[in-house]
């Protein structure tokens, strides 16, 4: 079965540390992004999430990252864990990033 606990790294060099997944599938940790358009220096950011605990181990999951230490944005990730060709675990994810804008008129450019 997929075990999200531990360190994960993506293709861009961002890393996340999942502290522990409890019996209900809830987890938290820190995300260390390697990319940002913020003016402030990048810092590790907290996240909370939930994993669907499946018997076959190829579970779905989602988590929210609060970039509050260096940005006014929030990101959500959803994904699934797969067994890789070499017996390793691979996370496939999609994400949305919401940046703060100054007005309702600017809402169209706030999510990517």
XYZ file of N, CA, C and O in Angstrom:
448
model
N 0.819 -1.211 0.000
C 0.000 0.000 0.000
C 0.856 1.266 0.000
O 1.984 1.251 0.473
N 0.318 2.311 -0.551
C 1.017 3.591 -0.614
C 1.153 4.191 0.783
O 0.188 4.265 1.527
N 2.355 4.606 1.111
C 2.612 5.256 2.385
C 3.134 6.656 2.082
O 4.266 6.811 1.630
N 2.312 7.669 2.331
C 2.707 9.045 2.032
C 3.720 9.600 3.027
O 4.382 10.601 2.746
N 3.862 8.986 4.186
C 4.770 9.481 5.206
C 6.199 9.532 4.673
O 6.666 8.589 4.042
N 6.871 10.651 4.904
C 8.266 10.801 4.497
C 8.467 11.976 3.559
O 7.618 12.854 3.435
N 9.619 11.983 2.874
C 10.005 13.050 1.959
C 9.667 12.678 0.525
O 9.873 11.537 0.112
N 9.166 13.659 -0.242
C 8.854 13.486 -1.659
C 9.466 14.654 -2.423
O 9.528 15.769 -1.909
N 9.899 14.425 -3.655
C 10.460 15.483 -4.490
C 9.862 15.412 -5.887
O 9.685 14.326 -6.435
N 9.565 16.602 -6.461
C 8.996 16.613 -7.813
C 10.065 16.945 -8.853
O 11.236 17.154 -8.527
N 9.650 17.006 -10.103
C 10.569 17.226 -11.217
C 11.252 18.596 -11.189
O 12.300 18.781 -11.797
N 10.651 19.567 -10.502
C 11.228 20.914 -10.435
C 12.113 21.116 -9.210
O 12.656 22.193 -9.013
N 12.217 20.098 -8.369
C 13.052 20.203 -7.177
C 12.316 20.624 -5.924
O 12.934 20.783 -4.871
N 11.001 20.822 -5.996
C 10.234 21.106 -4.791
C 10.136 19.824 -3.969
O 10.074 18.725 -4.515
N 10.148 19.986 -2.645
C 10.081 18.818 -1.765
C 8.998 19.016 -0.719
O 8.729 20.135 -0.312
N 8.389 17.912 -0.308
C 7.431 17.988 0.790
C 7.741 16.879 1.783
O 8.235 15.808 1.420
N 7.461 17.189 3.032
C 7.675 16.233 4.112
C 6.328 15.951 4.775
O 5.762 16.830 5.422
N 5.818 14.750 4.563
C 4.569 14.315 5.201
C 4.956 13.694 6.537
O 5.715 12.720 6.578
N 4.439 14.258 7.634
C 4.845 13.808 8.963
C 4.311 12.424 9.303
O 5.067 11.538 9.652
N 3.007 12.236 9.229
C 2.411 10.934 9.528
C 0.978 10.935 9.025
O 0.272 11.927 9.151
N 0.545 9.819 8.472
C -0.846 9.652 8.059
C -1.537 8.872 9.166
O -1.113 7.770 9.514
N -2.609 9.447 9.735
C -3.289 8.746 10.822
C -4.250 7.690 10.277
O -4.380 7.519 9.061
N -4.924 6.984 11.149
C -5.817 5.894 10.768
C -7.016 6.321 9.944
O -7.654 5.494 9.288
N -7.329 7.608 9.938
C -8.432 8.146 9.137
C -7.941 8.694 7.801
O -8.736 9.176 7.006
N -6.634 8.691 7.589
C -6.069 9.204 6.342
C -5.648 10.663 6.398
O -5.206 11.217 5.396
N -5.755 11.301 7.556
C -5.376 12.711 7.683
C -3.864 12.843 7.851
O -3.229 12.010 8.504
N -3.305 13.905 7.269
C -1.872 14.131 7.407
C -1.547 15.615 7.342
O -2.372 16.441 6.966
N -0.324 15.955 7.725
C 0.163 17.327 7.653
C 1.670 17.279 7.419
O 2.284 16.212 7.460
N 2.252 18.444 7.180
C 3.682 18.504 6.974
C 4.119 19.861 6.478
O 3.430 20.859 6.685
N 5.280 19.886 5.815
C 5.835 21.117 5.273
C 6.174 20.932 3.809
O 6.687 19.884 3.413
N 5.876 21.974 3.024
C 6.197 21.971 1.598
C 7.337 22.950 1.375
O 7.284 24.097 1.816
N 8.374 22.513 0.683
C 9.542 23.324 0.375
C 9.545 23.543 -1.138
O 10.091 22.737 -1.883
N 8.913 24.626 -1.590
C 8.813 24.860 -3.021
C 10.140 25.350 -3.586
O 10.892 26.057 -2.914
N 10.418 24.966 -4.810
C 11.622 25.419 -5.510
C 11.309 26.546 -6.479
O 12.214 27.133 -7.066
N 10.022 26.849 -6.658
C 9.612 27.878 -7.615
C 8.631 28.839 -6.957
O 7.779 28.436 -6.168
N 8.763 30.115 -7.278
C 7.862 31.130 -6.732
C 7.995 32.412 -7.535
O 9.075 32.724 -8.041
N 6.888 33.153 -7.627
C 6.937 34.472 -8.247
C 6.857 35.563 -7.184
O 6.779 36.742 -7.511
N 6.889 35.182 -5.910
C 6.816 36.146 -4.812
C 8.131 36.924 -4.700
O 9.197 36.433 -5.072
N 8.036 38.131 -4.181
C 9.216 38.971 -3.998
C 10.038 38.562 -2.777
O 11.232 38.785 -2.726
N 9.387 37.968 -1.783
C 10.074 37.568 -0.550
C 10.797 36.238 -0.758
O 10.413 35.446 -1.614
N 11.825 35.974 0.036
C 12.537 34.689 -0.062
C 11.606 33.516 0.265
O 10.782 33.605 1.174
N 11.759 32.431 -0.461
C 10.955 31.226 -0.254
C 11.274 30.626 1.114
O 12.436 30.568 1.513
N 10.227 30.188 1.809
C 10.373 29.508 3.090
C 9.497 28.262 3.092
O 8.486 28.209 2.386
N 9.846 27.239 3.888
C 8.968 26.071 4.019
C 7.581 26.508 4.476
O 7.447 27.429 5.284
N 6.551 25.839 3.930
C 5.174 26.240 4.212
C 4.357 25.048 4.692
O 4.514 23.934 4.186
N 3.453 25.278 5.648
C 2.673 24.177 6.201
C 1.578 23.707 5.241
O 1.073 24.480 4.440
N 1.238 22.418 5.334
C 0.104 21.893 4.582
C -0.656 20.881 5.432
O -0.118 20.314 6.380
N -1.936 20.701 5.086
C -2.780 19.674 5.689
C -3.489 18.946 4.560
O -3.775 19.527 3.512
N -3.748 17.648 4.775
C -4.372 16.887 3.713
C -5.087 15.655 4.202
O -5.134 15.359 5.402
N -5.628 14.933 3.229
C -6.361 13.708 3.508
C -6.078 12.701 2.408
O -5.998 13.045 1.228
N -5.914 11.451 2.816
C -5.635 10.358 1.893
C -6.782 9.363 1.981
O -7.238 9.010 3.063
N -7.255 8.910 0.830
C -8.265 7.854 0.777
C -7.521 6.530 0.942
O -6.651 6.205 0.133
N -7.819 5.803 1.981
C -7.095 4.569 2.278
C -7.757 3.400 1.553
O -8.799 2.903 1.953
N -7.139 2.967 0.447
C -7.649 1.870 -0.371
C -6.906 0.582 -0.070
O -5.724 0.602 0.264
N -7.570 -0.534 -0.253
C -6.929 -1.823 -0.037
C -5.861 -2.112 -1.085
O -4.859 -2.761 -0.803
N -6.041 -1.633 -2.317
C -5.048 -1.925 -3.356
C -3.812 -1.031 -3.263
O -2.838 -1.239 -3.969
N -3.856 -0.027 -2.383
C -2.690 0.811 -2.143
C -2.507 1.958 -3.101
O -1.675 2.824 -2.868
N -3.224 2.015 -4.201
C -3.079 3.106 -5.166
C -4.084 4.207 -4.827
O -5.042 4.441 -5.541
N -3.817 4.847 -3.712
C -4.768 5.757 -3.089
C -4.794 7.134 -3.743
O -3.815 7.587 -4.331
N -5.929 7.801 -3.605
C -6.044 9.207 -3.975
C -5.826 10.040 -2.719
O -6.007 9.572 -1.598
N -5.446 11.293 -2.914
C -5.180 12.177 -1.780
C -5.312 13.623 -2.237
O -5.356 13.916 -3.434
N -5.369 14.523 -1.285
C -5.370 15.947 -1.563
C -4.796 16.691 -0.379
O -4.866 16.205 0.757
N -4.214 17.865 -0.651
C -3.703 18.689 0.446
C -3.679 20.157 0.036
O -3.671 20.494 -1.149
N -3.696 21.018 1.043
C -3.690 22.468 0.854
C -2.433 23.043 1.480
O -2.116 22.737 2.633
N -1.719 23.869 0.707
C -0.509 24.529 1.195
C -0.805 26.006 1.405
O -1.316 26.676 0.517
N -0.474 26.511 2.591
C -0.616 27.928 2.908
C 0.776 28.559 2.809
O 1.636 28.289 3.638
N 0.983 29.388 1.805
C 2.299 30.015 1.578
C 2.485 31.254 2.442
O 3.230 32.173 2.083
N 1.833 31.320 3.587
C 1.741 32.524 4.409
C 3.084 33.115 4.838
O 3.151 34.289 5.160
N 4.151 32.349 4.817
C 5.432 32.865 5.284
C 6.111 33.779 4.269
O 7.005 34.538 4.615
N 5.692 33.717 2.979
C 6.356 34.560 1.981
C 5.435 35.032 0.857
O 5.875 35.743 -0.037
N 4.150 34.664 0.899
C 3.247 35.018 -0.189
C 1.811 35.116 0.324
O 1.486 34.586 1.381
N 0.958 35.773 -0.456
C -0.473 35.868 -0.137
C -1.277 34.841 -0.922
O -2.437 35.068 -1.236
N -0.676 33.720 -1.260
C -1.369 32.728 -2.075
C -1.546 31.408 -1.321
O -0.901 31.154 -0.300
N -2.440 30.595 -1.855
C -2.743 29.270 -1.322
C -2.801 28.315 -2.504
O -3.288 28.680 -3.574
N -2.317 27.096 -2.307
C -2.367 26.093 -3.376
C -3.052 24.836 -2.872
O -2.940 24.480 -1.697
N -3.773 24.186 -3.777
C -4.367 22.884 -3.478
C -3.822 21.873 -4.483
O -3.634 22.184 -5.653
N -3.525 20.701 -3.987
C -3.016 19.606 -4.813
C -3.945 18.414 -4.666
O -4.424 18.136 -3.562
N -4.221 17.701 -5.747
C -4.925 16.424 -5.702
C -4.105 15.432 -6.511
O -3.424 15.796 -7.465
N -4.144 14.183 -6.097
C -3.350 13.220 -6.828
C -3.654 11.792 -6.452
O -4.588 11.498 -5.708
N -2.820 10.924 -6.975
C -2.932 9.496 -6.710
C -1.527 8.921 -6.597
O -0.603 9.357 -7.286
N -1.379 7.912 -5.752
C -0.120 7.221 -5.570
C -0.130 5.944 -6.413
O -1.119 5.208 -6.426
N 0.958 5.715 -7.143
C 1.096 4.515 -7.974
C 2.381 3.791 -7.621
O 3.354 4.403 -7.180
N 2.402 2.497 -7.855
C 3.631 1.729 -7.736
C 4.436 1.943 -9.009
O 3.933 1.746 -10.112
N 5.694 2.369 -8.869
C 6.546 2.612 -10.019
C 7.113 1.328 -10.586
O 6.940 0.239 -10.031
N 7.808 1.445 -11.702
C 8.394 0.285 -12.385
C 9.433 -0.443 -11.536
O 9.630 -1.642 -11.678
N 10.095 0.284 -10.659
C 11.165 -0.300 -9.849
C 10.690 -0.616 -8.428
O 11.504 -0.778 -7.524
N 9.377 -0.671 -8.227
C 8.836 -0.950 -6.906
C 8.734 0.271 -6.013
O 8.284 0.169 -4.878
N 9.150 1.436 -6.519
C 9.032 2.658 -5.743
C 7.624 3.226 -5.871
O 6.826 2.769 -6.685
N 7.323 4.207 -5.054
C 6.016 4.854 -5.105
C 6.132 6.169 -5.868
O 7.094 6.914 -5.686
N 5.159 6.445 -6.732
C 5.143 7.644 -7.556
C 3.835 8.380 -7.295
O 2.763 7.774 -7.339
N 3.937 9.681 -7.017
C 2.753 10.514 -6.830
C 2.506 11.308 -8.101
O 3.402 11.998 -8.584
N 1.311 11.195 -8.650
C 0.906 12.009 -9.800
C -0.091 13.032 -9.265
O -1.100 12.654 -8.673
N 0.186 14.324 -9.462
C -0.674 15.368 -8.897
C -1.031 16.431 -9.922
O -0.352 16.608 -10.931
N -2.099 17.130 -9.617
C -2.497 18.360 -10.303
C -2.675 19.409 -9.221
O -2.979 19.078 -8.074
N -2.512 20.674 -9.594
C -2.623 21.713 -8.577
C -3.306 22.955 -9.124
O -3.347 23.182 -10.336
N -3.833 23.736 -8.198
C -4.357 25.074 -8.473
C -3.711 26.020 -7.477
O -3.579 25.694 -6.296
N -3.321 27.189 -7.944
C -2.748 28.212 -7.090
C -3.655 29.432 -7.140
O -3.989 29.918 -8.231
N -4.038 29.930 -5.980
C -4.865 31.137 -5.894
C -4.025 32.249 -5.304
O -3.525 32.143 -4.188
N -3.825 33.306 -6.092
C -3.103 34.478 -5.620
C -4.100 35.548 -5.198
O -5.195 35.655 -5.746
N -3.713 36.340 -4.233
C -4.540 37.448 -3.779
C -4.550 38.540 -4.839
O -3.511 38.875 -5.413
N -5.738 39.076 -5.128
C -5.867 40.233 -6.016
C -6.570 41.346 -5.257
O -7.199 41.110 -4.226
N -6.478 42.561 -5.766
C -6.976 43.726 -5.040
C -8.460 44.012 -5.225
O -9.032 44.799 -4.485
N -9.093 43.376 -6.242
C -10.501 43.695 -6.479
C -11.213 42.535 -7.161
O -10.575 41.668 -7.774
N -12.518 42.547 -7.082
C -13.342 41.552 -7.771
C -13.104 41.624 -9.276
O -13.103 40.600 -9.960
N -12.876 42.816 -9.782
C -12.619 43.008 -11.213
C -11.379 42.226 -11.688
O -11.295 41.797 -12.823
N -10.417 42.035 -10.777
C -9.170 41.331 -11.109
C -9.252 39.833 -10.833
O -8.257 39.118 -11.017
N -10.404 39.359 -10.420
C -10.557 37.940 -10.052
C -10.162 36.994 -11.179
O -9.627 35.917 -10.926
N -10.368 37.385 -12.413
C -10.113 36.522 -13.571
C -8.657 36.045 -13.637
O -8.375 34.980 -14.170
N -7.731 36.796 -13.074
C -6.319 36.430 -13.180
C -5.735 35.854 -11.889
O -4.543 35.630 -11.794
N -6.581 35.521 -10.936
C -6.104 35.115 -9.615
C -5.789 33.630 -9.472
O -5.057 33.240 -8.577
N -6.332 32.787 -10.334
C -6.144 31.338 -10.195
C -5.434 30.798 -11.418
O -5.786 31.112 -12.543
N -4.431 29.963 -11.163
C -3.752 29.290 -12.270
C -3.487 27.849 -11.906
O -3.529 27.449 -10.787
